Coordinates of C-alpha atoms in Angstrom, one line a residue:
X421 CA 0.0 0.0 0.0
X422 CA 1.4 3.6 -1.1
X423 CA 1.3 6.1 1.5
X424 CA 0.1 9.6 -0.1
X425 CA 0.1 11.4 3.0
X426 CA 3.2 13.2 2.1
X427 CA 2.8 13.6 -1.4
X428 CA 1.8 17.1 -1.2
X429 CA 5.3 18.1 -0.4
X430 CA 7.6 20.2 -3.3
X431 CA 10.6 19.3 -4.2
X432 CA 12.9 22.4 -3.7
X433 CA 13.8 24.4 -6.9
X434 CA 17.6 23.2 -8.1
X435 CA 20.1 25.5 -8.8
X436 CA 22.4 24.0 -10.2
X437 CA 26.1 25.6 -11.0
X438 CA 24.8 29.0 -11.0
X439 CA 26.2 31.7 -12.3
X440 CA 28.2 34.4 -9.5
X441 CA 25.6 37.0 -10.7
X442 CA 22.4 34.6 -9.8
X443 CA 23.8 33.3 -6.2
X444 CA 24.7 37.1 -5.3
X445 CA 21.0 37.9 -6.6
X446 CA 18.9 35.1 -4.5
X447 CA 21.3 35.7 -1.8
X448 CA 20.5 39.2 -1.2
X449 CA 16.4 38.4 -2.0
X450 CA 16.0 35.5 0.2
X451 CA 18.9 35.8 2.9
X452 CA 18.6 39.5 3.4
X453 CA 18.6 38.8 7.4
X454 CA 22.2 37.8 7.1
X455 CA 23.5 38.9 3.7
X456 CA 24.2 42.4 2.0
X457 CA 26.3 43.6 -0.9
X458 CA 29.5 45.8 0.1
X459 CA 30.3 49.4 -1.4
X460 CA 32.5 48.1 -3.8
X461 CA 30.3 45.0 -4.7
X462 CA 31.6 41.8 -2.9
X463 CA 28.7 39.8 -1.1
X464 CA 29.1 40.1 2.8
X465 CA 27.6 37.1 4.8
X466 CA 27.1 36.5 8.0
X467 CA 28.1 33.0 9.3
X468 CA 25.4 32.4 12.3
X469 CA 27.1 31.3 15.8
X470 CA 29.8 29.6 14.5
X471 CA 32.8 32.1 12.8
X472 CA 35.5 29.3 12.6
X473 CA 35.9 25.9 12.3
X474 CA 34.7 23.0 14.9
X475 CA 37.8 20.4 14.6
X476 CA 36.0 18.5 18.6
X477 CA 33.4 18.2 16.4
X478 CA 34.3 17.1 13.0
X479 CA 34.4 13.1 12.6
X480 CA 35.6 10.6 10.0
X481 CA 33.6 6.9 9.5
X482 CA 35.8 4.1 10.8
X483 CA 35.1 1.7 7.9
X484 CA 37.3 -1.3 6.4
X485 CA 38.8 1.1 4.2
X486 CA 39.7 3.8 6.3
X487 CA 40.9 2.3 9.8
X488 CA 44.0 1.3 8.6
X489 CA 45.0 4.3 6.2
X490 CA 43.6 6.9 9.3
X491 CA 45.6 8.3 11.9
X492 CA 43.2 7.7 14.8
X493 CA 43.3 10.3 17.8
X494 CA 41.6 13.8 19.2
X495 CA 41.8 15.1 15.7
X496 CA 40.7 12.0 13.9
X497 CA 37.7 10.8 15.9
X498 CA 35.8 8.0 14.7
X499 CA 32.0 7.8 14.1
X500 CA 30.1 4.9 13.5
X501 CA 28.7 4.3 10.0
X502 CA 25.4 3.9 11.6
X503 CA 25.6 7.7 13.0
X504 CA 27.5 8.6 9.8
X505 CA 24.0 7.4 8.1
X506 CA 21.6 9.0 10.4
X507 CA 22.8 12.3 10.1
X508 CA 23.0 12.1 6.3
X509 CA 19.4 11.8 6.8
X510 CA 18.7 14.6 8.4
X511 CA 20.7 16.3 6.0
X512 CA 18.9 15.5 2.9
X513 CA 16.0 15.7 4.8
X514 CA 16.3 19.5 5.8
X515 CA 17.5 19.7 2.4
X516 CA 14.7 18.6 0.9
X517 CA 12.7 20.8 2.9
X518 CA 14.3 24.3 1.6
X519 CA 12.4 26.0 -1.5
X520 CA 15.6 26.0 -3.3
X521 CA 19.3 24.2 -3.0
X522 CA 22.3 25.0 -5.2
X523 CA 24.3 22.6 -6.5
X524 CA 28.0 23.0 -7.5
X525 CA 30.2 21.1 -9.7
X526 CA 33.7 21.5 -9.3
X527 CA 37.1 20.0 -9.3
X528 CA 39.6 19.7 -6.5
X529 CA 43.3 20.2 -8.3
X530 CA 44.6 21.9 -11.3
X531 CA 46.6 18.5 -12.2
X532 CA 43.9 16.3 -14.2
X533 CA 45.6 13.5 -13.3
X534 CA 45.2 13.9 -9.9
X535 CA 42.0 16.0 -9.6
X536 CA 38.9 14.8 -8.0
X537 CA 35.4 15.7 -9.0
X538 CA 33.4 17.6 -6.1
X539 CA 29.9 18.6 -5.6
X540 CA 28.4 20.4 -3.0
X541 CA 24.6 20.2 -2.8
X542 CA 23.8 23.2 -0.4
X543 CA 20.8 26.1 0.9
X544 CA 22.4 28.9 1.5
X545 CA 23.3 30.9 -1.7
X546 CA 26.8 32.4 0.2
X547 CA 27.9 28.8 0.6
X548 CA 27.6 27.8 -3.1
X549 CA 29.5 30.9 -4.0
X550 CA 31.8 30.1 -1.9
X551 CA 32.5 26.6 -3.1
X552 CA 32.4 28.4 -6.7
X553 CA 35.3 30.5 -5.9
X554 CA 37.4 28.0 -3.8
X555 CA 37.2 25.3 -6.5
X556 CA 37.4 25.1 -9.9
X557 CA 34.2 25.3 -11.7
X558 CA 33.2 22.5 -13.7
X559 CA 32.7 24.0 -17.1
X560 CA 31.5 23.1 -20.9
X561 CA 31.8 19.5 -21.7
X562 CA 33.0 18.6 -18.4
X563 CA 29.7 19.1 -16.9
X564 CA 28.2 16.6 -19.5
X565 CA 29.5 13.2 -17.9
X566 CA 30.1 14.9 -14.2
X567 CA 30.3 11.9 -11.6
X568 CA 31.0 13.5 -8.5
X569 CA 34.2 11.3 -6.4
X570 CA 33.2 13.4 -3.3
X571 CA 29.8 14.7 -2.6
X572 CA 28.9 17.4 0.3
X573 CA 25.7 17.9 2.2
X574 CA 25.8 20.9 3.9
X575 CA 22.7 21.4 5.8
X576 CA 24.4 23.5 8.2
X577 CA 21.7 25.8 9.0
X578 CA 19.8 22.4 10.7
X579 CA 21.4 21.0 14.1
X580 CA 22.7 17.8 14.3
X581 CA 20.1 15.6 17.0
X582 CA 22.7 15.4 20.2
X583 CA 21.3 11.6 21.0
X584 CA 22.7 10.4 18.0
X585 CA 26.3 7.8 19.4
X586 CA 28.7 9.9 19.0
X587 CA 27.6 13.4 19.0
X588 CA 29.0 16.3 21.5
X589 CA 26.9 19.2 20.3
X590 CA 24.3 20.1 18.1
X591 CA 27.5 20.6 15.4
X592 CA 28.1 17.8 13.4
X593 CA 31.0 17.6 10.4
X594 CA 31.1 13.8 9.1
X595 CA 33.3 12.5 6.7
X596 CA 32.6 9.0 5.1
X597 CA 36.3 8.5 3.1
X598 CA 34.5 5.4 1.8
X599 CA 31.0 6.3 0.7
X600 CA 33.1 9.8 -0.5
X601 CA 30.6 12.3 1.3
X602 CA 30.4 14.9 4.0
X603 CA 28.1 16.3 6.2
X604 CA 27.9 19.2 7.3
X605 CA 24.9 19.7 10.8
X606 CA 25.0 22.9 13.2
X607 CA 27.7 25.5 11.7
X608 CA 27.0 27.9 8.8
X609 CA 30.7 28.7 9.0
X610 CA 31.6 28.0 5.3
X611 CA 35.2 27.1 6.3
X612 CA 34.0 23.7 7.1
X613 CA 33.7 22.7 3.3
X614 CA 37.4 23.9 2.1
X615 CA 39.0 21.8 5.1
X616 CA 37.0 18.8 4.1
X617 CA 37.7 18.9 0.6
X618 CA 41.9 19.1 2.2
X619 CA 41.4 16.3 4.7
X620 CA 40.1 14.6 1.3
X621 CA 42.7 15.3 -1.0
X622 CA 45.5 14.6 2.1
X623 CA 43.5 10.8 2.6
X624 CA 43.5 9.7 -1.4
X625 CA 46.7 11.7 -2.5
X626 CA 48.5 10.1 0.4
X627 CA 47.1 6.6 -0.6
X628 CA 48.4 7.8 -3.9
X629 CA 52.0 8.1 -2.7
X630 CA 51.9 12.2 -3.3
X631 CA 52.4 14.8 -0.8
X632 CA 49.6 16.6 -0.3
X633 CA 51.0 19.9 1.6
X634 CA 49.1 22.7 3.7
X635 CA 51.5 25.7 2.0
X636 CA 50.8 28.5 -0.3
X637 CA 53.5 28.5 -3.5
X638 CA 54.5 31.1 -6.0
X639 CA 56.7 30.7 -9.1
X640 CA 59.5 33.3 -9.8
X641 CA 58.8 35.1 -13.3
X642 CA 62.7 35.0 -14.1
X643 CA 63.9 31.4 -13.5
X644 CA 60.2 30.0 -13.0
X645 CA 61.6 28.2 -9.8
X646 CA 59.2 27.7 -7.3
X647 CA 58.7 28.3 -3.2
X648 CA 56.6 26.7 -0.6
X649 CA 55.6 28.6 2.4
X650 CA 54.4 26.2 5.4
X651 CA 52.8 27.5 8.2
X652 CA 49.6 27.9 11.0
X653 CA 46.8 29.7 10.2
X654 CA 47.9 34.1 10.3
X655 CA 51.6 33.0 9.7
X656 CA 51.4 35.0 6.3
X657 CA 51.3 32.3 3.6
X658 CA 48.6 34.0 1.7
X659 CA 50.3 37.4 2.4
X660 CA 53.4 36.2 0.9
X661 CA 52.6 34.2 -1.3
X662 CA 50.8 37.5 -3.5
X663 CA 54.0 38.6 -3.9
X664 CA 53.2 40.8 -6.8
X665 CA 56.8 40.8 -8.2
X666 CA 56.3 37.0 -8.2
X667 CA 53.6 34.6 -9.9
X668 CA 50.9 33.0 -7.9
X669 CA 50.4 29.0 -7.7
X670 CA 48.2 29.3 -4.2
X671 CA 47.7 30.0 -1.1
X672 CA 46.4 27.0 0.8
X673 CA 46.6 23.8 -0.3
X674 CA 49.1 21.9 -2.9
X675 CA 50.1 18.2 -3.8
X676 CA 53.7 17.9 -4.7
X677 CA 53.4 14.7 -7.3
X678 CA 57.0 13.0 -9.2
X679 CA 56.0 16.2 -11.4
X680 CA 55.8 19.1 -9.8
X681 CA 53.7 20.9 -7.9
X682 CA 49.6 21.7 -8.5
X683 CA 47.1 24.0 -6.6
X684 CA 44.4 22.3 -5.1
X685 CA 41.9 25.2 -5.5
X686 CA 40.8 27.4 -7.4
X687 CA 40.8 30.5 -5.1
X688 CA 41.7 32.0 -2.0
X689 CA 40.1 32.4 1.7
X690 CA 42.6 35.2 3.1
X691 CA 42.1 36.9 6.8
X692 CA 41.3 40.2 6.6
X693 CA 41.4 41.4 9.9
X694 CA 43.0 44.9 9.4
X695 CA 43.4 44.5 6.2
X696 CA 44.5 47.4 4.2
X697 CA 45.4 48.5 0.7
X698 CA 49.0 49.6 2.0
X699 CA 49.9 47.0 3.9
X700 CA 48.2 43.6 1.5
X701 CA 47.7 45.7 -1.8
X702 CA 46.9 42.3 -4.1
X703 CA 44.2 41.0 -1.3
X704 CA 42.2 44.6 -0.7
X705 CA 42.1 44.7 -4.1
X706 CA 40.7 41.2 -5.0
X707 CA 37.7 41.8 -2.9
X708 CA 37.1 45.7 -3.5
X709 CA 36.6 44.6 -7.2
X710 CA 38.2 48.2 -8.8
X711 CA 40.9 50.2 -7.9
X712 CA 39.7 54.1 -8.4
X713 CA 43.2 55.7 -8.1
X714 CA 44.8 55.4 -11.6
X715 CA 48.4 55.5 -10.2
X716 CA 47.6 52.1 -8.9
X717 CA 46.8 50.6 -12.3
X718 CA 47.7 47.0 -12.8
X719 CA 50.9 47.8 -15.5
X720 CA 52.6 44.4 -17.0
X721 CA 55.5 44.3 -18.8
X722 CA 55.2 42.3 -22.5
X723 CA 56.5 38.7 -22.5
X724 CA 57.1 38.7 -18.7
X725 CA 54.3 36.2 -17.9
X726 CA 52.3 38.8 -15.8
X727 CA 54.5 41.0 -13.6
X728 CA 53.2 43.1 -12.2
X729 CA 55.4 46.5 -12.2
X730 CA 55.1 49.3 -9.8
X731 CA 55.8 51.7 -11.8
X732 CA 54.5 55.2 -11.8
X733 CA 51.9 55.5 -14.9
X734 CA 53.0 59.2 -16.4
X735 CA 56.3 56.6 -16.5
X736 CA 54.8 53.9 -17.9
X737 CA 53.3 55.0 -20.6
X738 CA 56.3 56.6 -21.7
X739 CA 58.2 53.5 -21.9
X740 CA 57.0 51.2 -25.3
X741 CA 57.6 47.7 -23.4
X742 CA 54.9 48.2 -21.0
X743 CA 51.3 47.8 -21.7
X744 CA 49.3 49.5 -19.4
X745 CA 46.0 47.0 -18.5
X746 CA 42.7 49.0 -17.6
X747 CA 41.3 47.5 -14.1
X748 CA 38.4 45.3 -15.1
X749 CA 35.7 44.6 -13.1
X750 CA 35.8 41.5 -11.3
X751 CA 32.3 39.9 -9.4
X752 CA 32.0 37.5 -6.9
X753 CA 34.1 37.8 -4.2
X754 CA 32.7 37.0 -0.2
X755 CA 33.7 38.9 2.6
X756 CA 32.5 36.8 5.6
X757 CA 31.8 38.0 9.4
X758 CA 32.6 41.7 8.4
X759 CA 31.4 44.6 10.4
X760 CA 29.9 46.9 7.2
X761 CA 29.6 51.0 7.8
X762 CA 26.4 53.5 7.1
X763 CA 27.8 53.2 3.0
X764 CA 28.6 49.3 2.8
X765 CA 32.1 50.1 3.2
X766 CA 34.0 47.6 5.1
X767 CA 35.1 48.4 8.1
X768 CA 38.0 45.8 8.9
X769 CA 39.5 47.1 11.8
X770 CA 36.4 46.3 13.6
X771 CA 36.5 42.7 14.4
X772 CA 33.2 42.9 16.8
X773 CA 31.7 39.7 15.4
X774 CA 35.4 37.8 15.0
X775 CA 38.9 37.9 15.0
X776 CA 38.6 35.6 12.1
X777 CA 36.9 37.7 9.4
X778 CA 37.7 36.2 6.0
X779 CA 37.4 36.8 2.7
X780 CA 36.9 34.3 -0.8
X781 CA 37.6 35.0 -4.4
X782 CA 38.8 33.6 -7.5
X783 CA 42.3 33.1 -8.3
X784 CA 41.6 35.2 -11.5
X785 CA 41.7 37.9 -8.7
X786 CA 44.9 38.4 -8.2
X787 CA 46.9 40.0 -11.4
X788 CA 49.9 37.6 -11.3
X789 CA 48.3 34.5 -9.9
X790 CA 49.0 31.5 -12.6
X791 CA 45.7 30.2 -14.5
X792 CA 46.9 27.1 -14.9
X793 CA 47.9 26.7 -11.0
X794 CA 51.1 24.3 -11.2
X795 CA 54.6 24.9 -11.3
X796 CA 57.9 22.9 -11.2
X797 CA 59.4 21.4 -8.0
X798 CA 60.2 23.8 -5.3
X799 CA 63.8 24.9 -4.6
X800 CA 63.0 27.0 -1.7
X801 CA 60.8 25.5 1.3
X802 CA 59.9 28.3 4.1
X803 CA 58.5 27.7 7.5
X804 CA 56.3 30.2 8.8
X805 CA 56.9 30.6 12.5
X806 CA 55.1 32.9 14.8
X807 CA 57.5 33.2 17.9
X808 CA 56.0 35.1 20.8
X809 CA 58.8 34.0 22.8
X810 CA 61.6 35.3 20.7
X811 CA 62.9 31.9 21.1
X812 CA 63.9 31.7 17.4
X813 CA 66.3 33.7 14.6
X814 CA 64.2 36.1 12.4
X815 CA 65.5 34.2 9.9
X816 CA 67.0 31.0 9.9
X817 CA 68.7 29.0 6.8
X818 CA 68.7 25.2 7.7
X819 CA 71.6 23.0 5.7
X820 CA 70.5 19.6 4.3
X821 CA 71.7 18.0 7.8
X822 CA 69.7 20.3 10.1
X823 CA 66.5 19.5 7.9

């Protein structure tokens, strides 16, 4: 016997990889309590309670495959796949719920032969664009046979039900390596999604025999040598790494492979707590979408793969080897946990809501970032300290036997 009784439910509408323009629209339409467009056009968002990640609270399935390959412990807790499957549940059940859901398809690495296929299947318009910046969008005839490896369910506007064997709180982040899904329960906080899709690419590149690194790179424009930059989180690996007198792999996450080296994403997710045109010129720029003053026009030099030249521009265009580029306009960016003035401006001295205001945008942002986001193996490797102590050198050179 078929049970009609909840037949009169819709099915939400599907957005499916929706354009920057679109998400920015619905978001401001139907998430106006907690979304707003900035002065200079970036999409600020609100995150909810939760404005940074929830590591007691993210869990991985122990499963045949995965208990031998993961390294058990307070940062790897395991969840049984019972648990795993009753929150997925829930998920799809809130999801279902919602009038619309977004769905992205995207890739994880610029290497094809490494790259997984992601999707994130999501409600809140702020967290598809998100996804849509920090990947690499799935695009023309990709999209025609697109079999996700890795699918996220990111129902993190719903709590996760704190009876459910091996839940803490009403936050929930489940990884099943071997079913190759996530769930996201009880956070908003769209950081949650780009450290999944790194604890992912760390499990299968590893299984892979590649290193798959937490480091921004950049690539020098004169011997096309590369550098790694390790480090915590607020060490300065994004700072550095936008070295505009230098060309930009990425600031996050990289596998080094027999190869070379390849971004994982396809964006970056930069601080910007007193952030400043002066002090991070290539990162204030990236999110305010246009830069007014014409002395800082982007200027590159012909047949130097993208320098950038700080050169003054009555100079410039005196000098025949420089082409002068106008400043396009660039849409999309997300400014997240901001504090926003009387005339949208951002105000990001004012870190009432969090220390850990962030911003996302495309790699395409940044003037000398790399569209194809590989590079050769690195000859420099730099560790990011931050030593309150004074403990260590400013700067330290290690030899091969101190390493």
């Amino acid at each position: 016997h078929h049970d009609r009784a909840d037949d009169h439910l819709k099915m939400p509408i599907i957005m499916r990889n929706a354009s920057p323009a679109l998400i920015i629209e619905l978001s401001l339409k139907y998430e106006s309590f907690d979304s707003s467009l900035t002065a200079t056009g970036a999409l600020s968002c609100l995150s909810g309670a939760k404005t940074g990640r929830s590591p007691k609270d993210k869990r991985i399935v122990d499963s045949p495959e995965s208990n031998k390959n993961v390294w058990w412990g307070p940062v790897n807790i395991p969840l049984s796949h019972q648990s795993f499957m009753i929150n997925r549940e829930r998920a799809v059940d809130y999801l279902r719920t919602r009038e619309r859901v977004f769905v992205v398809d995207a890739f994880a690495g610029h290497d094809p032969e490494y790259r997984l296929k992601i999707r994130i299947i999501c409600s809140r318009a702020y967290h598809a664009l998100f996804m849509n910046n920090m990947l690499i969008p799935a695009e023309g005839k990709d999209l025609d046979n697109f079999v996700p490896d890795f699918v996220i369910y990111n129902a993190g506007s719903f709590p996760a039900n704190r009876y459910v064997d091996g839940m803490t709180s009403s936050c929930s982040i489940d990884l099943n390596l071997e079913r190759g899904e996530m769930v996201i329960l009880g956070t908003q906080y769209a950081g949650e999604m780009k450290k999944g899709v790194l604890t992912l690419m760390m499990y299968h590149m590893t299984n892979r025999s590649q290193l798959c690194l937490h480091s921004s790179a950049n690539e020098s424009t004169l011997t096309g040598e590369s550098t790694l930059f390790f480090g915590l989180s607020g060490t300065g690996k994004t700072t550095l790494s936008a070295d505009p007198a230098r060309l930009l792999i990425g600031d996050d996450e990289h596998v080094w492979t027999e190869k070379g080296l390849f971004n994982v994403e396809g964006g970056c997710y930069a601080k910007c707590a007193n952030l400043s045109q002066d002090k991070e010129p290539e990162i204030f720029n990236a999110v305010a979408h246009g830069v007014e003053d014409l002395g800082l026009l982007i200027l590159r030099e012909v047949g130097a793969l993208g320098v950038a030249a700080a050169l003054d521009v009555e100079q410039a265009l005196l000098r025949p080897d420089v082409l002068v580029v106008a400043d396009e306009v660039r849409f999309g960016a997300v400014v997240e946990n901001v504090v926003l003035d009387t005339k949208r401006n951002v105000d990001y001295d004012d870190l009432s809501i969090t220390e850990n205001t962030r911003c996302a945008y495309p790699l395409s942002f940044i003037p000398n970032a790399k569209s194809h986001a590989v590079g050769g193996h690195p000859t420099n490797v730099i560790l990011l300290t931050c030593d309150a102590t004074g403990v260590l050198p400013l700067v330290s050179k290690l030899t091969r036997e101190q390493v």
